[in-house]
């Protein structure tokens, strides 16, 4: 759990681990309290029995509770695949780079695999369930979903499932965005021509309380938007590829059948306006619910590494974080998160001396400790 009167920092990675640190700086009221009754929960000891994704029919969903906190997750089915084997790379000390394609080289829809949130073109978070701010409240809905009918019975063929929903305004507030200063919010779908555009005035309206997002498998999968009927430009994509928030920059214009046109340009912008290609992968570092930095293998300076007898490079975690502007000396808790679950709490003092390795075999993740 998070200690009161302190700040928190999380580090996420695509496949291997996510790390959460808590720092002793900050005021008494600024630190979120995290327990197994809210937000991204700790690992359920009964995990592994399997949970089928909820196929939600939006029209059948009825809100049942606005304030009840989140509870321990039901059983969660995790699938793993064996790591491929390869020969040693004499330059990097790991397996052949040909087995791994950097995220920046991905094309098409794969570029948007990680649902990034950008403020005036600057990445400020990711809409992944395990990366939600610890302080964001859950809004519970009931949903009527299909269920198997037992032979020879009058089973109805459906059941009631509880669905987690999250308000966009709560999320933006949790990551430090001032709603009153937002000009527009753009919710990208798989096709940018189907972008939902919400004005700042609408974000401050009563209707915004019913402007939600959820996740495809309740506690995992792609983020999915939900709007209160006629809202914004009334375009609602079936899933979210990215979220663009404009506070100081001029928002792009959505041209029908063309896409997003940035002011001063004529061709449609197929990436993140004022930034470039969307970010994906890497080790995301969160400080007090806010994105503090991203560790990516190709950005690591080999001069900072200690190379062992097998040619494997080891980097000091605190030194890499320091170069990203993150002070680990004030941390009081560290959490490692894997497969969208908060797994281990590490000793904060030990983290300042901890090292990690980052090879192509981790595919965007890292291995920490010994």
mmCIF file of C-alpha atoms in Angstrom, residues 23-291:
data_model
loop_
_atom_site.group_PDB
_atom_site.id
_atom_site.type_symbol
_atom_site.label_atom_id
_atom_site.label_comp_id
_atom_site.label_asym_id
_atom_site.label_seq_id
_atom_site.Cartn_x
_atom_site.Cartn_y
_atom_site.Cartn_z
ATOM 1 C CA UNK A 23 8.886 9.777 -2.212
ATOM 2 C CA UNK A 24 8.880 11.616 1.080
ATOM 3 C CA UNK A 25 8.511 15.073 -0.449
ATOM 4 C CA UNK A 26 5.200 16.867 -0.734
ATOM 5 C CA UNK A 27 2.350 17.893 1.521
ATOM 6 C CA UNK A 28 0.147 15.748 3.697
ATOM 7 C CA UNK A 29 -2.851 16.014 1.429
ATOM 8 C CA UNK A 30 -1.050 15.448 -1.866
ATOM 9 C CA UNK A 31 -0.307 11.755 -1.574
ATOM 10 C CA UNK A 32 -2.843 9.163 -2.727
ATOM 11 C CA UNK A 33 -3.650 6.242 -0.457
ATOM 12 C CA UNK A 34 -3.542 2.935 -2.274
ATOM 13 C CA UNK A 35 -5.090 -0.233 -0.905
ATOM 14 C CA UNK A 36 -6.487 -3.354 -2.493
ATOM 15 C CA UNK A 37 -9.885 -1.645 -2.502
ATOM 16 C CA UNK A 38 -9.273 0.819 -5.299
ATOM 17 C CA UNK A 39 -7.637 1.603 -8.614
ATOM 18 C CA UNK A 40 -5.104 -0.822 -10.091
ATOM 19 C CA UNK A 41 -5.218 -3.499 -7.401
ATOM 20 C CA UNK A 42 -2.516 -5.721 -5.986
ATOM 21 C CA UNK A 43 -2.176 -9.294 -7.192
ATOM 22 C CA UNK A 44 -5.074 -11.544 -6.270
ATOM 23 C CA UNK A 45 -3.761 -14.738 -4.571
ATOM 24 C CA UNK A 46 -6.353 -16.726 -6.523
ATOM 25 C CA UNK A 47 -5.207 -15.363 -9.884
ATOM 26 C CA UNK A 48 -5.032 -17.807 -12.749
ATOM 27 C CA UNK A 49 -8.517 -19.358 -12.700
ATOM 28 C CA UNK A 50 -9.554 -17.226 -15.663
ATOM 29 C CA UNK A 51 -11.869 -14.285 -16.328
ATOM 30 C CA UNK A 52 -13.664 -13.869 -19.623
ATOM 31 C CA UNK A 53 -13.745 -10.366 -21.127
ATOM 32 C CA UNK A 54 -17.065 -8.600 -20.708
ATOM 33 C CA UNK A 55 -18.849 -7.930 -23.973
ATOM 34 C CA UNK A 56 -20.608 -4.723 -23.055
ATOM 35 C CA UNK A 57 -23.734 -3.502 -24.759
ATOM 36 C CA UNK A 58 -23.635 0.225 -24.048
ATOM 37 C CA UNK A 59 -27.404 0.699 -24.254
ATOM 38 C CA UNK A 60 -28.014 -1.921 -21.545
ATOM 39 C CA UNK A 61 -25.566 -0.510 -19.038
ATOM 40 C CA UNK A 62 -27.045 1.091 -15.936
ATOM 41 C CA UNK A 63 -25.015 2.973 -13.375
ATOM 42 C CA UNK A 64 -25.324 1.287 -9.986
ATOM 43 C CA UNK A 65 -22.914 3.207 -7.798
ATOM 44 C CA UNK A 66 -20.937 6.443 -8.124
ATOM 45 C CA UNK A 67 -18.869 6.322 -4.971
ATOM 46 C CA UNK A 68 -18.228 2.682 -4.013
ATOM 47 C CA UNK A 69 -14.479 2.012 -4.113
ATOM 48 C CA UNK A 70 -12.887 -0.599 -6.349
ATOM 49 C CA UNK A 71 -12.570 -4.107 -4.886
ATOM 50 C CA UNK A 72 -10.097 -6.939 -5.410
ATOM 51 C CA UNK A 73 -10.144 -8.125 -8.988
ATOM 52 C CA UNK A 74 -11.886 -11.371 -9.919
ATOM 53 C CA UNK A 75 -9.753 -14.176 -11.244
ATOM 54 C CA UNK A 76 -7.436 -13.084 -14.004
ATOM 55 C CA UNK A 77 -6.107 -15.402 -16.701
ATOM 56 C CA UNK A 78 -2.536 -14.728 -17.694
ATOM 57 C CA UNK A 79 -0.906 -16.247 -20.751
ATOM 58 C CA UNK A 80 2.826 -16.318 -21.236
ATOM 59 C CA UNK A 81 5.060 -17.221 -24.128
ATOM 60 C CA UNK A 82 8.578 -18.559 -23.994
ATOM 61 C CA UNK A 83 11.354 -16.134 -24.737
ATOM 62 C CA UNK A 84 13.035 -16.883 -28.092
ATOM 63 C CA UNK A 85 16.641 -17.979 -27.966
ATOM 64 C CA UNK A 86 19.408 -16.488 -30.065
ATOM 65 C CA UNK A 87 23.131 -16.083 -30.306
ATOM 66 C CA UNK A 88 25.019 -13.500 -28.312
ATOM 67 C CA UNK A 89 25.318 -10.027 -29.792
ATOM 68 C CA UNK A 90 28.966 -9.118 -29.183
ATOM 69 C CA UNK A 91 28.197 -5.394 -29.361
ATOM 70 C CA UNK A 92 25.281 -5.284 -26.912
ATOM 71 C CA UNK A 93 25.905 -8.468 -24.936
ATOM 72 C CA UNK A 94 22.469 -9.860 -25.669
ATOM 73 C CA UNK A 95 20.558 -11.827 -28.276
ATOM 74 C CA UNK A 96 20.463 -10.808 -31.883
ATOM 75 C CA UNK A 97 18.756 -7.490 -32.538
ATOM 76 C CA UNK A 98 17.140 -9.009 -35.625
ATOM 77 C CA UNK A 99 14.652 -10.717 -33.318
ATOM 78 C CA UNK A 100 13.264 -7.403 -32.083
ATOM 79 C CA UNK A 101 11.715 -4.494 -33.971
ATOM 80 C CA UNK A 102 11.926 -1.083 -32.227
ATOM 81 C CA UNK A 103 8.544 0.530 -31.638
ATOM 82 C CA UNK A 104 9.590 3.555 -33.673
ATOM 83 C CA UNK A 105 9.851 1.330 -36.763
ATOM 84 C CA UNK A 106 6.335 -0.021 -36.468
ATOM 85 C CA UNK A 107 3.894 1.011 -39.148
ATOM 86 C CA UNK A 108 0.151 1.501 -39.478
ATOM 87 C CA UNK A 109 -2.144 0.786 -36.535
ATOM 88 C CA UNK A 110 0.663 -0.925 -34.597
ATOM 89 C CA UNK A 111 2.126 2.524 -33.905
ATOM 90 C CA UNK A 112 -0.877 3.196 -31.659
ATOM 91 C CA UNK A 113 -0.645 -0.035 -29.659
ATOM 92 C CA UNK A 114 -0.046 1.918 -26.445
ATOM 93 C CA UNK A 115 -2.784 4.485 -25.842
ATOM 94 C CA UNK A 116 -0.839 7.641 -25.070
ATOM 95 C CA UNK A 117 -2.227 10.860 -23.595
ATOM 96 C CA UNK A 118 -0.601 14.058 -24.894
ATOM 97 C CA UNK A 119 -0.900 17.639 -23.656
ATOM 98 C CA UNK A 120 -0.034 20.149 -26.396
ATOM 99 C CA UNK A 121 2.042 17.397 -27.993
ATOM 100 C CA UNK A 122 3.843 16.413 -24.785
ATOM 101 C CA UNK A 123 3.262 12.846 -23.475
ATOM 102 C CA UNK A 124 1.710 12.998 -20.001
ATOM 103 C CA UNK A 125 0.386 9.473 -19.507
ATOM 104 C CA UNK A 126 -0.957 6.257 -21.004
ATOM 105 C CA UNK A 127 -4.486 4.867 -20.844
ATOM 106 C CA UNK A 128 -3.436 1.402 -19.688
ATOM 107 C CA UNK A 129 -5.314 -0.079 -16.717
ATOM 108 C CA UNK A 130 -2.207 -0.689 -14.610
ATOM 109 C CA UNK A 131 -1.006 2.860 -15.314
ATOM 110 C CA UNK A 132 -4.136 4.632 -14.119
ATOM 111 C CA UNK A 133 -3.534 7.237 -11.396
ATOM 112 C CA UNK A 134 -3.962 5.663 -7.983
ATOM 113 C CA UNK A 135 -6.249 8.529 -6.975
ATOM 114 C CA UNK A 136 -8.782 8.152 -9.812
ATOM 115 C CA UNK A 137 -12.227 7.060 -8.549
ATOM 116 C CA UNK A 138 -14.116 4.154 -10.099
ATOM 117 C CA UNK A 139 -17.699 4.495 -11.305
ATOM 118 C CA UNK A 140 -19.507 1.148 -11.237
ATOM 119 C CA UNK A 141 -22.057 0.075 -13.821
ATOM 120 C CA UNK A 142 -24.132 -3.071 -14.171
ATOM 121 C CA UNK A 143 -24.163 -4.788 -17.528
ATOM 122 C CA UNK A 144 -26.245 -7.646 -18.874
ATOM 123 C CA UNK A 145 -23.869 -10.066 -20.635
ATOM 124 C CA UNK A 146 -24.221 -13.468 -22.249
ATOM 125 C CA UNK A 147 -23.760 -16.683 -20.250
ATOM 126 C CA UNK A 148 -23.888 -20.394 -21.041
ATOM 127 C CA UNK A 149 -27.190 -22.218 -20.633
ATOM 128 C CA UNK A 150 -27.004 -25.578 -18.922
ATOM 129 C CA UNK A 151 -28.709 -28.418 -20.806
ATOM 130 C CA UNK A 152 -32.193 -29.207 -19.540
ATOM 131 C CA UNK A 153 -32.547 -25.991 -17.525
ATOM 132 C CA UNK A 154 -34.377 -22.701 -17.882
ATOM 133 C CA UNK A 155 -31.194 -20.675 -17.516
ATOM 134 C CA UNK A 156 -31.768 -17.229 -19.067
ATOM 135 C CA UNK A 157 -28.533 -17.272 -21.074
ATOM 136 C CA UNK A 158 -27.301 -14.063 -19.514
ATOM 137 C CA UNK A 159 -25.861 -12.747 -16.275
ATOM 138 C CA UNK A 160 -25.253 -9.413 -14.587
ATOM 139 C CA UNK A 161 -21.633 -8.247 -14.561
ATOM 140 C CA UNK A 162 -20.137 -5.232 -12.846
ATOM 141 C CA UNK A 163 -18.141 -2.927 -15.095
ATOM 142 C CA UNK A 164 -15.521 -0.382 -14.061
ATOM 143 C CA UNK A 165 -15.821 3.021 -15.721
ATOM 144 C CA UNK A 166 -13.646 6.105 -15.291
ATOM 145 C CA UNK A 167 -14.486 9.750 -15.995
ATOM 146 C CA UNK A 168 -12.212 11.582 -18.400
ATOM 147 C CA UNK A 169 -12.383 14.665 -16.186
ATOM 148 C CA UNK A 170 -11.243 12.664 -13.151
ATOM 149 C CA UNK A 171 -8.341 11.249 -15.126
ATOM 150 C CA UNK A 172 -7.211 14.612 -16.455
ATOM 151 C CA UNK A 173 -7.397 16.148 -12.988
ATOM 152 C CA UNK A 174 -5.394 13.256 -11.483
ATOM 153 C CA UNK A 175 -2.514 13.751 -13.931
ATOM 154 C CA UNK A 176 -2.445 17.495 -13.277
ATOM 155 C CA UNK A 177 -4.434 18.942 -16.197
ATOM 156 C CA UNK A 178 -6.466 22.069 -15.371
ATOM 157 C CA UNK A 179 -9.867 21.373 -16.956
ATOM 158 C CA UNK A 180 -10.738 25.073 -16.985
ATOM 159 C CA UNK A 181 -7.794 25.824 -19.289
ATOM 160 C CA UNK A 182 -8.463 23.078 -21.845
ATOM 161 C CA UNK A 183 -9.437 24.331 -25.305
ATOM 162 C CA UNK A 184 -10.278 20.942 -26.803
ATOM 163 C CA UNK A 185 -9.861 17.249 -26.122
ATOM 164 C CA UNK A 186 -9.505 14.840 -29.053
ATOM 165 C CA UNK A 187 -10.135 11.112 -28.624
ATOM 166 C CA UNK A 188 -8.551 9.246 -31.531
ATOM 167 C CA UNK A 189 -9.965 5.966 -32.795
ATOM 168 C CA UNK A 190 -8.427 3.402 -35.160
ATOM 169 C CA UNK A 191 -9.375 5.799 -37.976
ATOM 170 C CA UNK A 192 -8.448 9.418 -37.298
ATOM 171 C CA UNK A 193 -11.438 10.545 -39.388
ATOM 172 C CA UNK A 194 -13.583 9.157 -36.559
ATOM 173 C CA UNK A 195 -12.059 11.374 -33.865
ATOM 174 C CA UNK A 196 -14.260 12.554 -31.010
ATOM 175 C CA UNK A 197 -13.729 16.275 -30.370
ATOM 176 C CA UNK A 198 -14.880 17.774 -27.063
ATOM 177 C CA UNK A 199 -14.573 21.484 -26.296
ATOM 178 C CA UNK A 200 -13.296 22.877 -23.030
ATOM 179 C CA UNK A 201 -16.741 24.278 -22.294
ATOM 180 C CA UNK A 202 -18.268 20.813 -22.659
ATOM 181 C CA UNK A 203 -15.639 19.318 -20.327
ATOM 182 C CA UNK A 204 -16.857 21.722 -17.640
ATOM 183 C CA UNK A 205 -20.541 20.974 -18.283
ATOM 184 C CA UNK A 206 -22.823 18.627 -16.372
ATOM 185 C CA UNK A 207 -22.727 16.191 -19.289
ATOM 186 C CA UNK A 208 -19.014 15.640 -18.753
ATOM 187 C CA UNK A 209 -19.890 13.644 -15.623
ATOM 188 C CA UNK A 210 -21.169 10.964 -18.018
ATOM 189 C CA UNK A 211 -18.127 11.086 -20.315
ATOM 190 C CA UNK A 212 -16.311 7.839 -19.477
ATOM 191 C CA UNK A 213 -13.741 5.343 -20.636
ATOM 192 C CA UNK A 214 -13.438 1.689 -19.684
ATOM 193 C CA UNK A 215 -11.219 -1.231 -20.671
ATOM 194 C CA UNK A 216 -12.091 -4.107 -22.969
ATOM 195 C CA UNK A 217 -11.509 -6.853 -20.386
ATOM 196 C CA UNK A 218 -12.505 -4.711 -17.390
ATOM 197 C CA UNK A 219 -8.982 -4.705 -15.915
ATOM 198 C CA UNK A 220 -6.989 -4.815 -19.124
ATOM 199 C CA UNK A 221 -7.143 -4.404 -22.861
ATOM 200 C CA UNK A 222 -7.791 -1.328 -24.971
ATOM 201 C CA UNK A 223 -9.527 1.741 -23.536
ATOM 202 C CA UNK A 224 -13.055 2.284 -24.892
ATOM 203 C CA UNK A 225 -14.907 5.639 -24.743
ATOM 204 C CA UNK A 226 -18.502 6.215 -23.661
ATOM 205 C CA UNK A 227 -20.385 9.489 -24.146
ATOM 206 C CA UNK A 228 -23.719 10.859 -22.827
ATOM 207 C CA UNK A 229 -25.576 10.785 -26.143
ATOM 208 C CA UNK A 230 -24.969 13.949 -28.146
ATOM 209 C CA UNK A 231 -21.631 15.141 -26.874
ATOM 210 C CA UNK A 232 -18.804 16.884 -28.682
ATOM 211 C CA UNK A 233 -18.994 16.227 -32.398
ATOM 212 C CA UNK A 234 -20.954 13.010 -31.661
ATOM 213 C CA UNK A 235 -18.268 10.739 -33.134
ATOM 214 C CA UNK A 236 -17.542 7.822 -30.801
ATOM 215 C CA UNK A 237 -14.763 5.421 -31.879
ATOM 216 C CA UNK A 238 -15.074 1.790 -30.832
ATOM 217 C CA UNK A 239 -11.698 1.998 -29.052
ATOM 218 C CA UNK A 240 -9.177 4.675 -28.152
ATOM 219 C CA UNK A 241 -5.869 4.944 -30.002
ATOM 220 C CA UNK A 242 -4.742 8.175 -28.354
ATOM 221 C CA UNK A 243 -5.952 11.202 -26.405
ATOM 222 C CA UNK A 244 -4.851 14.715 -27.350
ATOM 223 C CA UNK A 245 -5.421 17.606 -24.955
ATOM 224 C CA UNK A 246 -4.893 21.178 -26.152
ATOM 225 C CA UNK A 247 -4.349 23.929 -23.637
ATOM 226 C CA UNK A 248 -1.886 26.361 -25.241
ATOM 227 C CA UNK A 249 -1.481 24.965 -28.751
ATOM 228 C CA UNK A 250 -4.083 25.554 -31.451
ATOM 229 C CA UNK A 251 -6.145 22.345 -31.886
ATOM 230 C CA UNK A 252 -6.066 20.694 -35.322
ATOM 231 C CA UNK A 253 -9.234 20.674 -37.413
ATOM 232 C CA UNK A 254 -11.019 17.474 -38.359
ATOM 233 C CA UNK A 255 -11.720 17.459 -42.093
ATOM 234 C CA UNK A 256 -14.307 14.816 -43.117
ATOM 235 C CA UNK A 257 -12.831 11.885 -45.060
ATOM 236 C CA UNK A 258 -9.365 13.480 -44.780
ATOM 237 C CA UNK A 259 -8.210 13.554 -41.162
ATOM 238 C CA UNK A 260 -6.624 15.971 -38.708
ATOM 239 C CA UNK A 261 -5.159 19.151 -40.218
ATOM 240 C CA UNK A 262 -2.758 21.111 -38.018
ATOM 241 C CA UNK A 263 -2.995 24.919 -38.393
ATOM 242 C CA UNK A 264 -0.549 26.111 -41.048
ATOM 243 C CA UNK A 265 -0.364 22.714 -42.749
ATOM 244 C CA UNK A 266 -2.273 21.255 -45.707
ATOM 245 C CA UNK A 267 -1.631 17.515 -45.420
ATOM 246 C CA UNK A 268 -3.386 15.447 -42.720
ATOM 247 C CA UNK A 269 -1.323 14.712 -39.620
ATOM 248 C CA UNK A 270 -1.209 10.938 -39.134
ATOM 249 C CA UNK A 271 0.781 11.019 -35.896
ATOM 250 C CA UNK A 272 0.671 13.117 -32.740
ATOM 251 C CA UNK A 273 0.279 16.827 -33.603
ATOM 252 C CA UNK A 274 3.180 18.988 -32.369
ATOM 253 C CA UNK A 275 5.121 15.835 -31.414
ATOM 254 C CA UNK A 276 5.597 13.217 -34.138
ATOM 255 C CA UNK A 277 5.116 9.445 -34.061
ATOM 256 C CA UNK A 278 3.151 8.120 -31.069
ATOM 257 C CA UNK A 279 5.158 6.661 -28.198
ATOM 258 C CA UNK A 280 4.935 2.998 -27.338
ATOM 259 C CA UNK A 281 6.830 0.478 -25.263
ATOM 260 C CA UNK A 282 9.663 1.286 -22.904
ATOM 261 C CA UNK A 283 9.685 1.595 -19.123
ATOM 262 C CA UNK A 284 7.283 4.317 -18.060
ATOM 263 C CA UNK A 285 8.156 6.109 -14.811
ATOM 264 C CA UNK A 286 5.357 7.739 -12.826
ATOM 265 C CA UNK A 287 5.858 10.223 -10.002
ATOM 266 C CA UNK A 288 2.750 10.998 -7.917
ATOM 267 C CA UNK A 289 0.454 9.699 -10.675
ATOM 268 C CA UNK A 290 2.263 11.788 -13.289
ATOM 269 C CA UNK A 291 4.513 10.545 -16.078
#
